[in-house]
Coordinates of C-alpha atoms in Angstrom, one line a residue:
X727 CA -19.7 -2.3 -23.6
X728 CA -16.1 -3.1 -24.3
X729 CA -14.7 -6.3 -22.9
X730 CA -11.6 -5.3 -21.0
X731 CA -11.2 -8.8 -19.7
X732 CA -10.9 -10.7 -23.0
X733 CA -8.7 -13.7 -22.8
X734 CA -5.0 -13.7 -23.8
X735 CA -4.2 -15.2 -27.2
X736 CA -5.2 -18.8 -27.3
X737 CA -6.2 -18.6 -23.6
X738 CA -2.6 -19.2 -22.6
X739 CA -2.7 -16.9 -19.5
X740 CA -5.3 -16.2 -16.9
X741 CA -7.4 -13.1 -16.8
X742 CA -6.7 -11.2 -13.5
X743 CA -9.1 -9.0 -11.5
X744 CA -7.5 -6.8 -8.8
X745 CA -9.9 -5.9 -6.0
X746 CA -9.1 -3.0 -3.7
X747 CA -11.2 -1.7 -0.8
X748 CA -11.7 1.8 -2.1
X749 CA -10.1 4.1 -4.7
X750 CA -7.8 6.0 -2.2
X751 CA -4.0 6.0 -2.7
X752 CA -3.2 3.8 0.3
X753 CA -0.4 1.2 0.3
X754 CA -2.5 -1.8 -0.8
X755 CA -4.2 0.3 -3.5
X756 CA -1.0 1.8 -4.8
X757 CA 0.5 -1.7 -5.2
X758 CA -2.6 -3.1 -6.9
X759 CA -2.5 -0.2 -9.4
X760 CA 1.1 -0.7 -10.2
X761 CA 0.8 -4.5 -10.6
X762 CA -2.3 -4.1 -12.7
X763 CA -0.5 -1.7 -15.0
X764 CA 2.6 -3.9 -15.3
X765 CA 0.6 -7.0 -16.1
X766 CA -1.2 -5.1 -18.8
X767 CA 2.1 -4.0 -20.2
X768 CA 3.2 -7.6 -20.4
X769 CA 0.1 -8.4 -22.4
X770 CA -1.8 -10.2 -19.7
X771 CA -5.5 -9.4 -19.2
X772 CA -5.9 -7.3 -16.1
X773 CA -8.8 -5.3 -14.5
X774 CA -9.1 -3.2 -11.4
X775 CA -12.2 -2.7 -9.2
X776 CA -12.9 -1.1 -5.8
X777 CA -15.5 -2.4 -3.4
X778 CA -16.8 1.0 -2.4
X779 CA -16.3 4.8 -2.8
X780 CA -14.4 6.9 -0.4
X781 CA -15.4 10.5 0.5
X782 CA -11.8 11.7 0.0
X783 CA -11.8 10.6 -3.7
X784 CA -13.3 13.0 -6.2
X785 CA -15.9 11.5 -8.5
X786 CA -13.7 12.0 -11.5
X787 CA -10.9 9.9 -10.0
X788 CA -12.9 6.6 -10.2
X789 CA -15.3 5.0 -12.6
X790 CA -18.7 4.0 -11.5
X791 CA -20.1 1.3 -13.8
X792 CA -20.0 -1.9 -11.7
X793 CA -20.4 -4.0 -14.9
X794 CA -17.1 -3.0 -16.4
X795 CA -14.0 -3.0 -14.2
X796 CA -11.2 -0.7 -15.4
X797 CA -9.0 -2.6 -17.8
X798 CA -6.6 -1.4 -20.5
X799 CA -8.3 2.0 -20.7
X800 CA -8.3 2.5 -16.9
X801 CA -4.8 1.8 -15.7
X802 CA -4.9 4.4 -12.8
X803 CA -8.6 4.3 -11.9
X804 CA -10.8 1.7 -10.4
X805 CA -14.4 1.0 -11.0
X806 CA -16.5 1.2 -7.8
X807 CA -18.7 -1.8 -7.4
X808 CA -21.2 -0.6 -4.8
X809 CA -22.2 1.8 -2.0
X810 CA -20.4 -0.1 0.9
X811 CA -17.6 -2.6 1.2
X812 CA -19.8 -5.6 2.3
X813 CA -23.2 -4.4 1.2
X814 CA -25.3 -7.2 -0.6
X815 CA -25.4 -5.1 -3.8
X816 CA -21.6 -4.7 -3.7
X817 CA -21.1 -8.5 -3.2
X818 CA -23.4 -9.2 -6.1
X819 CA -21.5 -6.8 -8.3
X820 CA -18.2 -8.5 -7.3
X821 CA -19.6 -11.9 -8.1
X822 CA -20.7 -10.6 -11.5
X823 CA -17.4 -9.0 -12.3
X824 CA -15.5 -12.1 -11.2
X825 CA -17.2 -14.1 -14.0
X826 CA -15.0 -12.4 -16.5
X827 CA -11.8 -13.3 -14.6
X828 CA -9.9 -16.5 -14.1
X829 CA -8.2 -15.3 -10.8
X830 CA -9.0 -12.5 -8.4
X831 CA -6.3 -10.8 -6.3
X832 CA -7.8 -9.4 -3.1
X833 CA -5.6 -6.5 -1.9
X834 CA -6.4 -5.8 1.8
X835 CA -8.4 -7.3 4.7
X836 CA -11.8 -5.9 3.6
X837 CA -11.4 -7.5 0.2
X838 CA -10.6 -10.9 1.8
X839 CA -14.1 -10.9 3.5
X840 CA -15.7 -9.7 0.3
X841 CA -14.2 -12.4 -1.9
X842 CA -14.9 -15.1 0.7
X843 CA -18.5 -14.2 0.7
X844 CA -19.1 -13.2 -3.0
X845 CA -17.2 -16.0 -4.6
X846 CA -18.4 -18.8 -2.5
X847 CA -19.7 -21.6 -4.8
X848 CA -18.2 -20.1 -7.9
X849 CA -15.3 -21.5 -10.0
X850 CA -13.2 -18.3 -9.7
X851 CA -10.4 -18.7 -7.2
X852 CA -9.0 -15.7 -5.3
X853 CA -5.6 -14.9 -3.8
X854 CA -5.4 -12.8 -0.6
X855 CA -2.6 -10.3 -0.7
X856 CA -1.6 -9.6 2.9
X857 CA 0.5 -6.4 3.4
X858 CA 0.4 -5.6 7.1
X859 CA 2.1 -7.2 10.1
X860 CA 0.0 -10.3 10.9
X861 CA 0.7 -10.0 14.7
X862 CA -1.1 -6.7 14.8
X863 CA -4.4 -7.9 13.4
X864 CA -4.2 -11.3 15.1
X865 CA -4.0 -9.8 18.6
X866 CA -7.2 -11.3 19.9
X867 CA -8.9 -14.6 19.5
X868 CA -12.0 -13.2 17.7
X869 CA -9.8 -11.7 15.0
X870 CA -7.8 -15.0 14.6
X871 CA -11.0 -17.1 14.3
X872 CA -12.5 -14.7 11.8
X873 CA -9.4 -14.2 9.8
X874 CA -8.6 -17.9 9.7
X875 CA -12.1 -18.8 8.5
X876 CA -11.8 -16.3 5.7
X877 CA -8.2 -17.2 4.7
X878 CA -9.0 -20.9 4.4
X879 CA -11.4 -20.0 1.6
X880 CA -8.6 -18.4 -0.4
X881 CA -6.8 -20.5 -3.0
X882 CA -3.5 -18.9 -1.9
X883 CA -2.2 -16.2 0.5
X884 CA 0.7 -13.9 -0.2
X885 CA 2.8 -12.1 2.5
X886 CA 5.9 -10.0 2.5
X887 CA 8.5 -11.9 4.5
X888 CA 9.4 -15.4 5.7
X889 CA 8.6 -14.3 9.2
X890 CA 5.2 -13.1 8.2
X891 CA 4.5 -16.5 6.5
X892 CA 5.4 -18.4 9.7
X893 CA 3.1 -16.2 11.8
X894 CA 0.2 -16.7 9.3
X895 CA 0.7 -20.5 9.2
X896 CA 0.9 -20.7 13.0
X897 CA -2.0 -18.4 13.8
X898 CA -4.4 -19.7 11.2
X899 CA -3.2 -23.3 10.9
X900 CA -2.8 -22.8 7.1
X901 CA -1.6 -25.8 5.2
X902 CA 2.0 -25.9 3.9
X903 CA 2.3 -24.3 0.5
X904 CA -0.7 -22.1 0.8
X905 CA 1.2 -19.0 1.9
X906 CA 3.7 -17.5 -0.6
X907 CA 6.3 -14.8 0.1
X908 CA 6.5 -12.0 -2.5
X909 CA 8.2 -8.8 -1.5
X910 CA 6.4 -5.5 -1.5
X911 CA 7.3 -3.4 -4.5
X912 CA 6.5 -0.3 -6.5
X913 CA 7.1 0.8 -10.1
X914 CA 10.1 3.1 -10.1
X915 CA 8.8 5.3 -12.9
X916 CA 5.8 6.3 -10.7
X917 CA 8.1 8.0 -8.2
X918 CA 10.7 10.0 -10.0
X919 CA 13.2 12.0 -7.9
X920 CA 13.1 15.8 -8.0
X921 CA 15.2 17.1 -10.9
X922 CA 17.0 19.8 -8.9
X923 CA 16.0 22.7 -6.7
X924 CA 13.6 24.2 -9.3
X925 CA 11.6 21.0 -9.6
X926 CA 11.4 20.7 -5.8
X927 CA 10.1 24.3 -5.6
X928 CA 7.6 23.7 -8.3
X929 CA 6.3 20.6 -6.5
X930 CA 5.9 22.6 -3.3
X931 CA 4.1 25.4 -5.1
X932 CA 1.6 23.0 -6.7
X933 CA 0.8 21.6 -3.2
X934 CA 0.6 25.0 -1.6
X935 CA 3.7 24.4 0.5
X936 CA 6.4 26.9 1.5
X937 CA 9.3 27.0 -0.9
X938 CA 12.4 27.7 1.2
X939 CA 12.1 25.7 4.4
X940 CA 13.1 22.2 5.6
X941 CA 10.1 20.2 4.7
X942 CA 9.3 16.7 6.1
X943 CA 6.6 14.5 4.6
X944 CA 4.3 12.2 6.7
X945 CA 2.0 9.9 4.8
X946 CA -0.7 7.6 6.1
X947 CA -4.0 7.2 7.8
X948 CA -4.5 9.6 10.7
X949 CA -5.3 6.7 13.0
X950 CA -4.0 5.6 16.4
X951 CA -1.4 3.0 15.2
X952 CA 0.2 5.5 12.8
X953 CA 1.1 7.9 15.6
X954 CA 0.8 11.3 13.9
X955 CA 0.9 12.7 17.5
X956 CA 4.5 11.6 17.7
X957 CA 5.3 13.4 14.4
X958 CA 3.8 16.6 15.8
X959 CA 5.8 16.1 19.1
X960 CA 8.9 15.8 16.9
X961 CA 7.9 19.0 15.1
X962 CA 7.6 20.7 18.4
X963 CA 11.3 20.0 19.1
X964 CA 12.5 21.2 15.6
X965 CA 11.4 24.8 15.2
X966 CA 13.0 25.2 11.8
X967 CA 11.1 22.3 10.2
X968 CA 7.7 22.1 8.6
X969 CA 5.6 19.0 8.3
X970 CA 3.4 18.1 5.3
X971 CA 0.7 15.6 6.3
X972 CA -0.9 13.5 3.5
X973 CA -3.8 11.5 4.7
X974 CA -7.0 11.6 6.7
X975 CA -8.6 9.7 9.5
X976 CA -10.5 9.8 12.8
X977 CA -7.8 11.7 14.7
X978 CA -7.4 14.6 12.3
X979 CA -9.5 17.2 14.1
X980 CA -8.0 16.3 17.5
X981 CA -4.4 16.4 16.2
X982 CA -5.0 19.7 14.3
X983 CA -5.2 21.3 17.7
X984 CA -1.7 20.1 18.7
X985 CA 0.6 23.0 19.7
X986 CA 2.9 22.2 16.8
X987 CA 0.1 22.0 14.2
X988 CA 0.6 25.6 13.2
X989 CA 3.8 24.4 11.4
X990 CA 2.0 21.4 9.9
X991 CA 0.3 21.4 6.5
X992 CA -2.7 19.0 6.4
X993 CA -3.0 18.2 2.7
X994 CA -5.7 15.5 3.1
X995 CA -5.4 12.3 0.9
X996 CA -3.4 13.0 -2.2
X997 CA -4.6 11.5 -5.5
X998 CA -0.9 10.9 -6.2
X999 CA 1.8 11.1 -3.5
X1000 CA 4.7 11.5 -6.0
X1001 CA 4.7 15.3 -6.0
X1002 CA 5.0 15.3 -2.2
X1003 CA 8.1 13.1 -2.4
X1004 CA 9.6 15.5 -4.9
X1005 CA 8.8 18.4 -2.5
X1006 CA 10.2 16.8 0.6
X1007 CA 13.6 16.8 2.2
X1008 CA 12.9 13.7 4.2
X1009 CA 10.0 11.3 5.1
X1010 CA 9.0 10.6 8.7
X1011 CA 7.3 7.3 9.7
X1012 CA 6.1 7.1 13.3
X1013 CA 3.9 4.0 13.4
X1014 CA 3.6 1.5 16.2
X1015 CA 2.9 -1.3 13.7
X1016 CA 3.9 -1.9 10.1
X1017 CA 4.7 -4.6 7.6
X1018 CA 7.0 -3.4 4.8
X1019 CA 5.5 0.1 4.3
X1020 CA 4.9 1.1 0.7
X1021 CA 5.4 4.8 1.6
X1022 CA 9.0 4.0 2.5
X1023 CA 9.6 2.2 -0.8
X1024 CA 8.0 5.1 -2.7
X1025 CA 10.0 7.7 -0.9
X1026 CA 13.2 5.8 -1.4
X1027 CA 12.6 5.4 -5.2
X1028 CA 12.1 9.2 -5.2
X1029 CA 15.5 9.6 -3.6
X1030 CA 14.1 10.8 -0.2
X1031 CA 15.8 9.6 3.0
X1032 CA 13.5 8.4 5.8
X1033 CA 13.5 8.4 9.6
X1034 CA 11.3 5.6 10.8
X1035 CA 10.3 3.6 13.8
X1036 CA 11.9 0.2 13.9
X1037 CA 8.8 -1.9 13.7
X1038 CA 7.6 -4.8 11.6
X1039 CA 10.1 -5.1 8.7
X1040 CA 10.8 -1.5 8.2
X1041 CA 14.5 -2.1 8.5
X1042 CA 14.4 -4.0 5.2
X1043 CA 13.7 -0.7 3.5
X1044 CA 15.5 1.8 5.7
X1045 CA 19.2 1.0 6.4
X1046 CA 20.1 2.9 9.6
X1047 CA 22.9 5.4 8.9
X1048 CA 23.0 4.5 5.2
X1049 CA 19.6 5.5 3.7
X1050 CA 18.1 7.2 6.7
X1051 CA 17.6 6.4 10.4
X1052 CA 15.7 3.9 12.6
X1053 CA 14.4 4.7 16.0
X1054 CA 12.6 2.6 18.7
X1055 CA 8.8 3.2 18.5
X1056 CA 7.1 5.7 20.9
X1057 CA 10.1 8.0 21.5
X1058 CA 9.6 11.5 20.2
X1059 CA 12.9 12.7 21.5
X1060 CA 14.9 10.0 19.7
X1061 CA 12.9 10.6 16.6
X1062 CA 13.6 14.4 16.7
X1063 CA 17.3 13.8 17.2
X1064 CA 17.5 11.3 14.3
X1065 CA 15.5 13.6 12.0
X1066 CA 17.6 16.6 12.9
X1067 CA 20.8 14.6 12.0
X1068 CA 19.4 13.4 8.7
X1069 CA 18.3 16.9 7.7
X1070 CA 21.7 18.3 8.7
X1071 CA 23.9 15.9 6.8
X1072 CA 24.2 15.0 3.1
X1073 CA 20.5 14.5 2.3
X1074 CA 21.3 14.0 -1.3
X1075 CA 23.8 11.2 -0.5
X1076 CA 21.3 9.4 1.8
X1077 CA 18.6 9.8 -0.8
X1078 CA 20.7 8.4 -3.6
X1079 CA 21.6 5.4 -1.4
X1080 CA 17.9 4.9 -0.6
X1081 CA 17.0 4.9 -4.3
X1082 CA 19.8 2.5 -5.2
X1083 CA 18.7 0.1 -2.4
X1084 CA 15.0 0.3 -3.4
X1085 CA 15.8 -0.2 -7.1
X1086 CA 17.7 -3.4 -6.2
X1087 CA 15.2 -4.9 -3.8
X1088 CA 11.8 -3.3 -4.3
X1089 CA 11.3 -2.3 -7.9
X1090 CA 8.1 -3.8 -9.3
X1091 CA 9.7 -5.4 -12.4
X1092 CA 11.8 -7.7 -10.2
X1093 CA 8.8 -9.4 -8.6
X1094 CA 6.1 -9.4 -11.3
X1095 CA 7.5 -12.7 -12.6
X1096 CA 6.7 -14.2 -9.2
X1097 CA 3.1 -12.9 -9.4
X1098 CA 2.6 -14.2 -12.9
X1099 CA 3.8 -17.7 -11.8
X1100 CA 1.5 -17.7 -8.7
X1101 CA -1.5 -16.6 -10.7
X1102 CA -0.8 -19.3 -13.3
X1103 CA -0.5 -21.9 -10.6
X1104 CA -3.8 -20.9 -9.0
X1105 CA -5.5 -20.9 -12.4
X1106 CA -4.1 -24.3 -13.4
X1107 CA -5.1 -25.8 -10.1
X1108 CA -8.6 -24.5 -10.5
X1109 CA -8.8 -25.9 -14.0
X1110 CA -7.6 -29.3 -13.0
X1111 CA -10.4 -32.0 -12.8
X1112 CA -11.3 -33.1 -9.3
X1113 CA -10.1 -36.6 -8.2

């Protein structure tokens, strides 16, 4: 079989394996794909694997040979390692795949546990890429103890802001220098703005959405903390608006019975969210907890203004009154008022400002240098002889 993880010329740069929980298009997965692709473009050996399949992903959207993680020929797909995220066979496949890498990047909490278990006793270090708000998943002592034990096994941990670093260091007593701040980012070329009205109508047609309505996108897991119920409450207050929901989760069937659900289009998980951004007039984020949401960055790069709850570090992406609107969490009336204003004013101007802000602060090319430096540091430290 082809060796996608062959060393860089003269072994000058480490071979990287990106590990995601499953092949869905979630925030952590999208970032891993973009970083994997950009490293490959820069000539650095990079591969992409997923721990387990997901029922929402069609078989053709992911490879299935656990012995050959997707490298140069699989920039947008991920090889699935096993039947379950922490199954023994999955962990064995991860351990085998990691032999061809110099550093593993673990994108998401399930990958942290998998790497801590599968790579124990090996010479391959891993970096845990933390993308959520640490206070949310350190809310009880059991989570803190478990998370701390796993994180101490990582060679390094990355997070999105200085505040998040302080929380991680405090909650898990991580040593100074172990946690690195690298901003969330996306590749701008993956999220092109709609090229006029005809492009927007074509995107809507491809998704089965109505052509000539005010259309708001909602993207995420249909889970309690994401508060799709609030988005539907907002929809109930704005009778001229339709909602396009991209995602799935345990509350889908319940929320499909909401009184406003007749004006909501449940699209399920999309293999690529970019067409929905081109179709939408605005993005609505209603979460109770977030870090720096990738969906907000993606929408901004696509020139779509956002109305979002002011949680986590959302305000780093959404500038209230300039690129969209921020609202206190849990308030459907305030969300409806803010969304109504955004839809009624110069959406194109807000979207252009959102894109300019995202290009300046969250475009992937601006942060890949930091990732390459960190991976090289971890690799060099692992290669250094013990005292």
